[in-house]
Short mmCIF file of C-alpha atoms in Angstrom, two decimals:
data_model
loop_
_atom_site.label_atom_id
_atom_site.label_comp_id
_atom_site.label_asym_id
_atom_site.label_seq_id
_atom_site.Cartn_x
_atom_site.Cartn_y
_atom_site.Cartn_z
CA MET U 1232 62.60 -54.31 34.58
CA LEU U 1233 63.02 -50.53 34.21
CA ASP U 1234 62.06 -49.24 30.62
CA LEU U 1235 62.76 -45.63 29.83
CA ILE U 1236 61.35 -46.18 26.32
CA PRO U 1237 64.11 -44.74 24.17
CA VAL U 1238 63.21 -43.32 20.79
CA ARG U 1239 65.89 -43.90 18.19
CA THR U 1240 66.82 -42.30 14.94
CA GLY U 1241 64.04 -42.67 12.31
CA GLN U 1242 61.63 -44.08 14.85
CA THR U 1243 58.23 -42.59 15.73
CA SER U 1244 56.98 -42.40 19.34
CA ARG U 1245 54.37 -44.95 18.44
CA GLU U 1246 56.98 -47.39 17.16
CA ALA U 1247 58.95 -46.97 20.36
CA LEU U 1248 55.85 -47.65 22.38
CA LEU U 1249 55.03 -50.77 20.36
CA ALA U 1250 58.52 -52.06 21.01
CA SER U 1251 58.11 -51.55 24.69
CA ALA U 1252 54.71 -53.15 24.68
CA ALA U 1253 56.11 -56.32 23.05
CA MET U 1254 59.01 -56.31 25.64
CA ALA U 1255 56.46 -56.06 28.51
CA ARG U 1256 54.71 -59.14 27.20
CA GLU U 1257 58.09 -60.92 26.90
CA ALA U 1258 58.99 -59.94 30.44
CA ASP U 1259 55.61 -61.25 31.71
CA ALA U 1260 56.19 -64.51 29.96
CA LEU U 1261 59.66 -64.84 31.20
CA GLY U 1262 58.73 -64.50 34.85
CA PHE U 1263 59.95 -61.06 35.65
CA THR U 1264 58.23 -59.52 38.67
CA ARG U 1265 57.85 -55.82 37.79
CA TYR U 1266 57.83 -53.57 34.77
CA TRP U 1267 58.33 -49.86 35.58
CA VAL U 1268 58.38 -46.81 33.41
CA ALA U 1269 59.59 -43.27 34.31
CA GLU U 1270 58.56 -39.66 34.02
CA HIS U 1271 60.84 -37.67 31.85
CA HIS U 1272 59.81 -34.46 30.04
CA ASN U 1273 60.94 -32.51 26.94
CA MET U 1274 63.32 -35.20 25.73
CA ASN U 1275 63.14 -36.22 22.06
CA ALA U 1276 64.99 -39.43 22.94
CA VAL U 1277 62.52 -40.70 25.48
CA ALA U 1278 58.80 -41.60 25.03
CA SER U 1279 58.26 -42.34 28.74
CA SER U 1280 56.63 -39.21 30.16
CA VAL U 1281 53.32 -40.07 31.81
CA PRO U 1282 53.39 -43.42 33.70
CA GLY U 1283 49.78 -43.35 34.50
CA VAL U 1284 48.92 -43.26 30.85
CA LEU U 1285 51.60 -45.65 29.70
CA ILE U 1286 50.72 -48.57 32.08
CA PRO U 1287 47.33 -49.60 30.72
CA PHE U 1288 48.88 -49.64 27.18
CA LEU U 1289 51.86 -51.71 28.25
CA ALA U 1290 49.72 -54.09 30.29
CA GLN U 1291 47.67 -55.30 27.34
CA GLY U 1292 48.41 -59.02 26.71
CA THR U 1293 50.12 -59.58 30.07
CA SER U 1294 48.69 -61.74 32.93
CA ARG U 1295 50.86 -61.49 36.01
CA ILE U 1296 53.65 -58.93 36.00
CA ARG U 1297 53.29 -55.81 38.14
CA PHE U 1298 53.41 -52.43 36.47
CA GLY U 1299 54.60 -49.20 37.99
CA SER U 1300 56.38 -45.89 37.99
CA GLY U 1301 60.06 -45.44 38.48
CA GLY U 1302 58.99 -42.89 39.15
CA VAL U 1303 56.23 -40.36 39.22
CA MET U 1304 57.84 -36.93 40.11
CA LEU U 1305 55.39 -35.84 42.74
CA PRO U 1306 56.32 -32.12 42.86
CA ASN U 1307 55.05 -31.88 39.24
CA HIS U 1308 51.55 -32.98 40.31
CA ALA U 1309 48.83 -32.59 42.94
CA ALA U 1310 48.92 -35.57 45.35
CA LEU U 1311 45.19 -36.10 44.83
CA ALA U 1312 45.63 -36.36 41.05
CA ILE U 1313 48.43 -38.96 41.43
CA ALA U 1314 46.41 -40.85 44.06
CA GLU U 1315 43.32 -41.04 41.66
CA GLN U 1316 45.47 -42.08 38.73
CA PHE U 1317 46.88 -45.05 40.63
CA ALA U 1318 43.60 -45.83 42.47
CA LEU U 1319 42.20 -46.18 38.93
CA LEU U 1320 45.07 -48.35 37.78
CA GLU U 1321 44.77 -50.55 40.83
CA ALA U 1322 41.04 -51.05 39.93
CA MET U 1323 41.99 -51.97 36.35
CA LEU U 1324 44.89 -54.33 37.38
CA PRO U 1325 44.25 -55.39 41.05
CA GLY U 1326 47.35 -56.49 42.87
CA ARG U 1327 49.54 -55.55 39.97
CA ILE U 1328 50.35 -51.78 40.50
CA ASP U 1329 53.31 -50.08 41.98
CA LEU U 1330 53.63 -46.34 42.70
CA GLY U 1331 57.26 -45.20 42.78
CA ILE U 1332 57.55 -41.59 43.83
CA GLY U 1333 60.43 -39.22 43.29
CA ARG U 1334 61.26 -35.57 44.15
CA ALA U 1335 63.32 -34.55 41.07
CA PRO U 1336 61.78 -32.58 38.16
CA GLY U 1337 62.49 -35.26 35.57
CA SER U 1338 63.49 -32.56 33.15
CA ASP U 1339 65.27 -29.27 32.69
CA PRO U 1340 64.57 -26.24 34.88
CA VAL U 1341 62.47 -24.41 32.42
CA THR U 1342 60.13 -27.39 31.83
CA ALA U 1343 59.96 -27.99 35.50
CA TYR U 1344 59.01 -24.34 35.98
CA LEU U 1345 56.14 -24.78 33.58
CA LEU U 1346 55.08 -28.12 35.00
CA ARG U 1347 54.89 -26.53 38.46
CA GLY U 1348 52.75 -23.62 37.38
CA GLY U 1349 55.58 -21.04 37.41
CA ALA U 1350 56.66 -21.87 40.90
CA GLN U 1351 59.94 -23.79 40.58
CA GLN U 1352 59.92 -25.07 44.22
CA ALA U 1353 56.23 -25.84 44.17
CA GLY U 1354 55.82 -29.38 45.66
CA VAL U 1355 59.41 -29.68 46.72
CA ASP U 1356 59.00 -28.10 50.19
CA THR U 1357 55.82 -30.01 50.82
CA PHE U 1358 57.09 -33.30 49.44
CA GLU U 1359 56.87 -35.26 52.61
CA GLN U 1360 53.34 -33.99 53.26
CA ASP U 1361 52.26 -34.84 49.66
CA VAL U 1362 53.72 -38.37 49.90
CA THR U 1363 51.85 -38.94 53.13
CA LEU U 1364 48.61 -37.64 51.68
CA ALA U 1365 48.93 -39.78 48.56
CA GLN U 1366 49.54 -42.88 50.79
CA ALA U 1367 46.44 -42.05 52.94
CA LEU U 1368 44.27 -41.36 49.91
CA LEU U 1369 45.30 -44.80 48.46
CA GLY U 1370 44.60 -46.55 51.67
CA ILE U 1371 48.09 -47.91 51.90
CA GLY U 1372 48.39 -49.44 55.37
CA GLY U 1373 44.72 -48.98 55.98
CA ASP U 1374 41.33 -49.62 54.40
CA PRO U 1375 41.21 -48.69 50.67
CA GLY U 1376 37.62 -47.74 51.10
CA GLU U 1377 38.05 -45.23 53.83
CA SER U 1378 38.07 -41.45 53.37
CA VAL U 1379 40.77 -39.10 54.65
CA GLY U 1380 39.81 -36.23 56.89
CA ILE U 1381 41.43 -32.91 56.00
CA SER U 1382 40.88 -29.34 57.00
CA ILE U 1383 40.76 -26.38 54.66
CA SER U 1384 40.40 -22.83 56.18
CA GLY U 1385 39.27 -24.48 59.44
CA ARG U 1386 36.53 -26.54 57.75
CA PRO U 1387 36.65 -30.35 57.77
CA TYR U 1388 36.28 -32.29 54.62
CA ASP U 1389 36.22 -36.06 53.78
CA LEU U 1390 38.44 -36.83 50.78
CA ARG U 1391 39.21 -40.08 48.88
CA ALA U 1392 40.95 -41.20 45.71
CA THR U 1393 38.31 -42.44 43.45
CA PRO U 1394 37.27 -44.93 41.97
CA ARG U 1395 38.49 -47.12 44.90
CA GLY U 1396 39.50 -50.65 44.28
CA GLU U 1397 39.50 -53.49 46.88
CA SER U 1398 43.22 -53.25 47.15
CA SER U 1399 46.03 -50.64 47.15
CA PRO U 1400 49.14 -50.35 45.05
CA ASP U 1401 52.55 -50.79 46.53
CA LEU U 1402 54.31 -47.46 47.38
CA TRP U 1403 58.05 -47.03 46.89
CA LEU U 1404 60.16 -43.86 47.46
CA LEU U 1405 62.79 -43.13 44.95
CA GLY U 1406 65.99 -41.07 45.28
CA SER U 1407 69.68 -40.78 45.14
CA SER U 1408 70.52 -38.94 48.37
CA ASP U 1409 70.40 -39.12 52.13
CA TYR U 1410 67.19 -37.07 52.06
CA SER U 1411 65.18 -39.68 50.24
CA SER U 1412 66.60 -42.65 52.25
CA ALA U 1413 65.96 -40.90 55.52
CA LEU U 1414 62.40 -40.03 54.51
CA ALA U 1415 61.62 -43.47 53.33
CA ALA U 1416 62.89 -44.79 56.68
CA ARG U 1417 60.86 -42.24 58.66
CA LEU U 1418 57.66 -43.11 56.81
CA GLY U 1419 58.23 -46.83 56.80
CA LEU U 1420 58.24 -47.18 52.97
CA PRO U 1421 60.22 -49.31 50.58
CA TYR U 1422 63.23 -47.62 49.07
CA VAL U 1423 64.81 -47.47 45.62
CA PHE U 1424 68.26 -45.92 45.05
CA ALA U 1425 68.45 -44.46 41.58
CA ASN U 1426 71.65 -46.47 40.74
CA HIS U 1427 71.01 -46.67 36.96
CA PHE U 1428 71.98 -42.94 36.81
CA GLY U 1429 75.41 -43.81 38.10
CA MET U 1430 74.99 -41.58 41.19
CA PRO U 1431 77.40 -41.97 44.20
CA GLY U 1432 76.33 -42.73 47.71
CA LEU U 1433 74.63 -46.08 47.33
CA GLU U 1434 76.17 -47.62 50.49
CA MET U 1435 75.56 -44.58 52.64
CA ALA U 1436 71.95 -44.26 51.56
CA LEU U 1437 71.11 -47.97 52.14
CA ALA U 1438 72.92 -47.98 55.48
CA ARG U 1439 71.00 -44.93 56.74
CA TYR U 1440 67.64 -46.30 55.46
CA ARG U 1441 68.12 -49.58 57.44
CA ALA U 1442 69.45 -48.00 60.48
CA GLU U 1443 66.63 -45.46 60.79
CA TYR U 1444 63.75 -47.58 59.47
CA GLN U 1445 60.56 -47.18 61.49
CA PRO U 1446 58.13 -50.14 60.80
CA SER U 1447 54.80 -49.24 59.34
CA VAL U 1448 51.57 -51.22 59.16
CA ALA U 1449 51.88 -51.79 55.39
CA TYR U 1450 55.68 -52.47 55.49
CA PRO U 1451 56.87 -53.81 58.90
CA GLU U 1452 60.32 -54.54 57.53
CA PRO U 1453 62.60 -52.35 55.29
CA ARG U 1454 62.50 -53.27 51.57
CA THR U 1455 65.10 -52.27 49.04
CA LEU U 1456 65.29 -52.37 45.25
CA LEU U 1457 68.35 -51.60 43.13
CA PRO U 1458 68.17 -50.73 39.37
CA LEU U 1459 71.11 -51.89 37.34
CA ASN U 1460 71.97 -51.10 33.65
CA VAL U 1461 72.67 -54.34 31.67
CA VAL U 1462 73.65 -55.33 28.21
CA VAL U 1463 74.04 -59.07 27.34
CA ALA U 1464 75.36 -60.51 23.97
CA PRO U 1465 77.04 -63.76 22.94
CA THR U 1466 80.47 -62.00 23.35
CA GLU U 1467 81.70 -59.20 25.56
CA ALA U 1468 82.90 -57.29 22.48
CA GLU U 1469 79.39 -57.37 20.92
CA ALA U 1470 77.80 -56.30 24.24
CA VAL U 1471 80.20 -53.34 24.44
CA GLU U 1472 79.22 -52.37 20.89
CA LEU U 1473 75.48 -52.63 21.79
CA ALA U 1474 76.02 -50.44 24.79
CA GLY U 1475 77.36 -47.60 22.65
CA PRO U 1476 74.08 -45.70 21.80
CA GLN U 1477 73.13 -45.37 25.42
CA LEU U 1478 76.66 -44.36 26.33
CA VAL U 1479 76.48 -41.41 23.91
CA GLN U 1480 73.30 -40.39 25.33
CA MET U 1481 74.60 -40.39 28.84
CA VAL U 1482 77.64 -38.47 27.96
CA ARG U 1483 75.50 -35.88 26.08
CA LEU U 1484 73.24 -35.64 29.21
CA ARG U 1485 76.17 -35.12 31.65
CA THR U 1486 77.97 -32.51 29.49
CA GLY U 1487 74.76 -30.48 28.76
CA ALA U 1488 74.78 -31.35 25.02
CA PRO U 1489 71.58 -31.47 23.01
CA LEU U 1490 69.72 -34.78 23.33
CA GLY U 1491 68.44 -35.96 19.93
CA PRO U 1492 67.05 -39.29 19.12
CA GLN U 1493 69.12 -42.30 20.29
CA LEU U 1494 71.73 -43.29 17.76
CA SER U 1495 71.85 -46.78 16.21
CA VAL U 1496 74.73 -49.10 17.09
CA GLU U 1497 76.38 -48.32 13.77
CA GLU U 1498 75.92 -44.52 14.34
CA ALA U 1499 77.29 -44.81 17.79
CA ALA U 1500 80.34 -46.66 16.63
CA ALA U 1501 81.14 -43.79 14.28
CA TYR U 1502 80.63 -41.07 17.00
CA PRO U 1503 83.48 -38.64 17.09
CA TRP U 1504 84.48 -38.91 20.78
CA SER U 1505 86.71 -36.30 22.26
CA ASP U 1506 89.29 -37.46 24.82
CA ALA U 1507 87.19 -36.02 27.69
CA GLU U 1508 83.97 -37.60 26.34
CA ARG U 1509 85.72 -40.99 25.94
CA ALA U 1510 86.96 -40.87 29.49
CA LEU U 1511 83.53 -39.99 30.74
CA ALA U 1512 81.94 -42.77 28.67
CA ASP U 1513 84.37 -45.33 30.19
CA GLN U 1514 83.55 -44.08 33.73
CA VAL U 1515 79.83 -44.44 33.04
CA ARG U 1516 80.14 -47.89 31.59
CA SER U 1517 82.24 -49.07 34.49
CA GLY U 1518 79.05 -49.06 36.62
CA TRP U 1519 77.03 -51.09 33.97
CA PHE U 1520 76.83 -54.86 33.62
CA VAL U 1521 77.99 -55.57 30.00
CA GLY U 1522 79.10 -58.86 28.74
CA GLU U 1523 77.98 -62.40 28.06
CA ALA U 1524 75.06 -63.83 30.05
CA GLY U 1525 76.91 -66.15 32.53
CA ASP U 1526 79.32 -63.37 33.50
CA VAL U 1527 76.70 -60.63 33.88
CA ALA U 1528 74.38 -62.88 35.85
CA ALA U 1529 77.15 -63.80 38.35
CA ARG U 1530 77.97 -60.16 38.80
CA LEU U 1531 74.36 -59.24 39.29
CA ARG U 1532 74.04 -61.87 42.01
CA GLU U 1533 77.26 -60.70 43.67
CA VAL U 1534 76.19 -57.03 43.77
CA ALA U 1535 72.72 -57.92 45.13
CA GLU U 1536 74.36 -60.02 47.87
CA ARG U 1537 76.92 -57.41 48.65
CA HIS U 1538 74.38 -54.61 49.16
CA GLY U 1539 71.74 -56.87 50.70
CA VAL U 1540 69.02 -55.74 48.48
CA ASP U 1541 65.66 -57.51 48.28
CA GLU U 1542 65.23 -57.06 44.44
CA ILE U 1543 67.25 -55.97 41.52
CA MET U 1544 65.66 -54.18 38.59
CA LEU U 1545 67.19 -54.68 35.18
CA SER U 1546 67.40 -51.67 32.89
CA PRO U 1547 68.35 -53.22 29.43
CA VAL U 1548 70.21 -50.43 27.54
CA ALA U 1549 71.30 -52.38 24.51
CA GLY U 1550 70.97 -50.33 21.31
CA VAL U 1551 69.42 -51.34 17.95
CA ARG U 1552 71.14 -51.85 14.69
CA ASP U 1553 70.30 -50.12 11.38
CA GLY U 1554 68.37 -53.08 9.98
CA ASP U 1555 66.28 -53.84 13.10
CA PRO U 1556 62.49 -53.40 12.80
CA ARG U 1557 61.44 -49.95 14.06
CA ASP U 1558 58.67 -51.30 16.26
CA ALA U 1559 60.93 -53.88 18.13
CA ALA U 1560 64.04 -53.78 20.27
CA PRO U 1561 65.70 -57.22 19.57
CA SER U 1562 68.81 -56.61 21.63
CA ARG U 1563 67.04 -55.56 24.68
CA VAL U 1564 64.69 -58.55 24.44
CA ALA U 1565 67.75 -60.82 23.93
CA THR U 1566 69.27 -59.40 27.09
CA LEU U 1567 66.05 -60.18 29.11
CA ARG U 1568 65.86 -63.74 27.68
CA ALA U 1569 69.50 -64.52 28.36
CA LEU U 1570 69.38 -63.19 31.92
CA ALA U 1571 66.03 -64.87 32.58
CA ARG U 1572 67.65 -68.26 31.76
CA LYS U 1573 70.47 -67.58 34.26
CA LEU U 1574 68.57 -65.86 37.04
CA LEU U 1575 64.97 -67.10 36.90
CA GLY U 1576 65.30 -70.54 35.36
#
């Protein structure tokens, strides 16, 4: 599961976090494999900004599900800082941590400029080097206890991400372009195509990744994961209605409109769509999996088989109604439960 932790009208950040924590416990009990959160900055509608801080909070009360980032935007950070965060998480939750890494800023250009210390391209040009350093510092494909030898101004240093656990997190490379798929193949890393954003090029990216994959010690075979937006309800009409709030957000995002808190289902139903916005919303929703549980589950199986992916990651984007509790997300939980019965039972 991928959770962007939306913040809706009249909801505090804490209430949104409590809703996600309850959903993480539900996903754990239902048998889901992974629960990932993302890094998005300067967005009033999203409470998921720092995965390394969120994961311990969300993991409380769970026993087996893996937690991870989908993803950490590495150019916003020093590789050592991220390696230490996730080494610490691995020590807290051994065998249950995933580090998904991306190259995008996860925000607008001004925020990215500030995150990167006033150098907008900082970390972008050195992305491959930083991924490799983070991997080495975490002992992925080697001994988690070993240090990494580096040279600064001609002087050798031993460096390690501390504290070190007895195991290493899984490392995934995220992206939506040929660059990321080619880099994941070259480094011998698992790959995630950012399909939940509705980006084109999925088939080309997966084909290049598999064709160019160079086996690594940690990952001798290519591994792929595909995120998919889902909304399930007793009827297709109700599912379409529940998808409305997220559709409004996506149209606002794509047209450059201000992003306020996510609307309720009732507010989204009254949204004054222009003809251009309605056409864009229909285009966006055509890539989602919206309907009753049996139909959606069948379509999910078909797309996984068609693209040959090892795992699918559900991003439940059902909205909430005006009367729903502010510290819960009933429609998203209902989507997980319904699909778990069809896919995991």
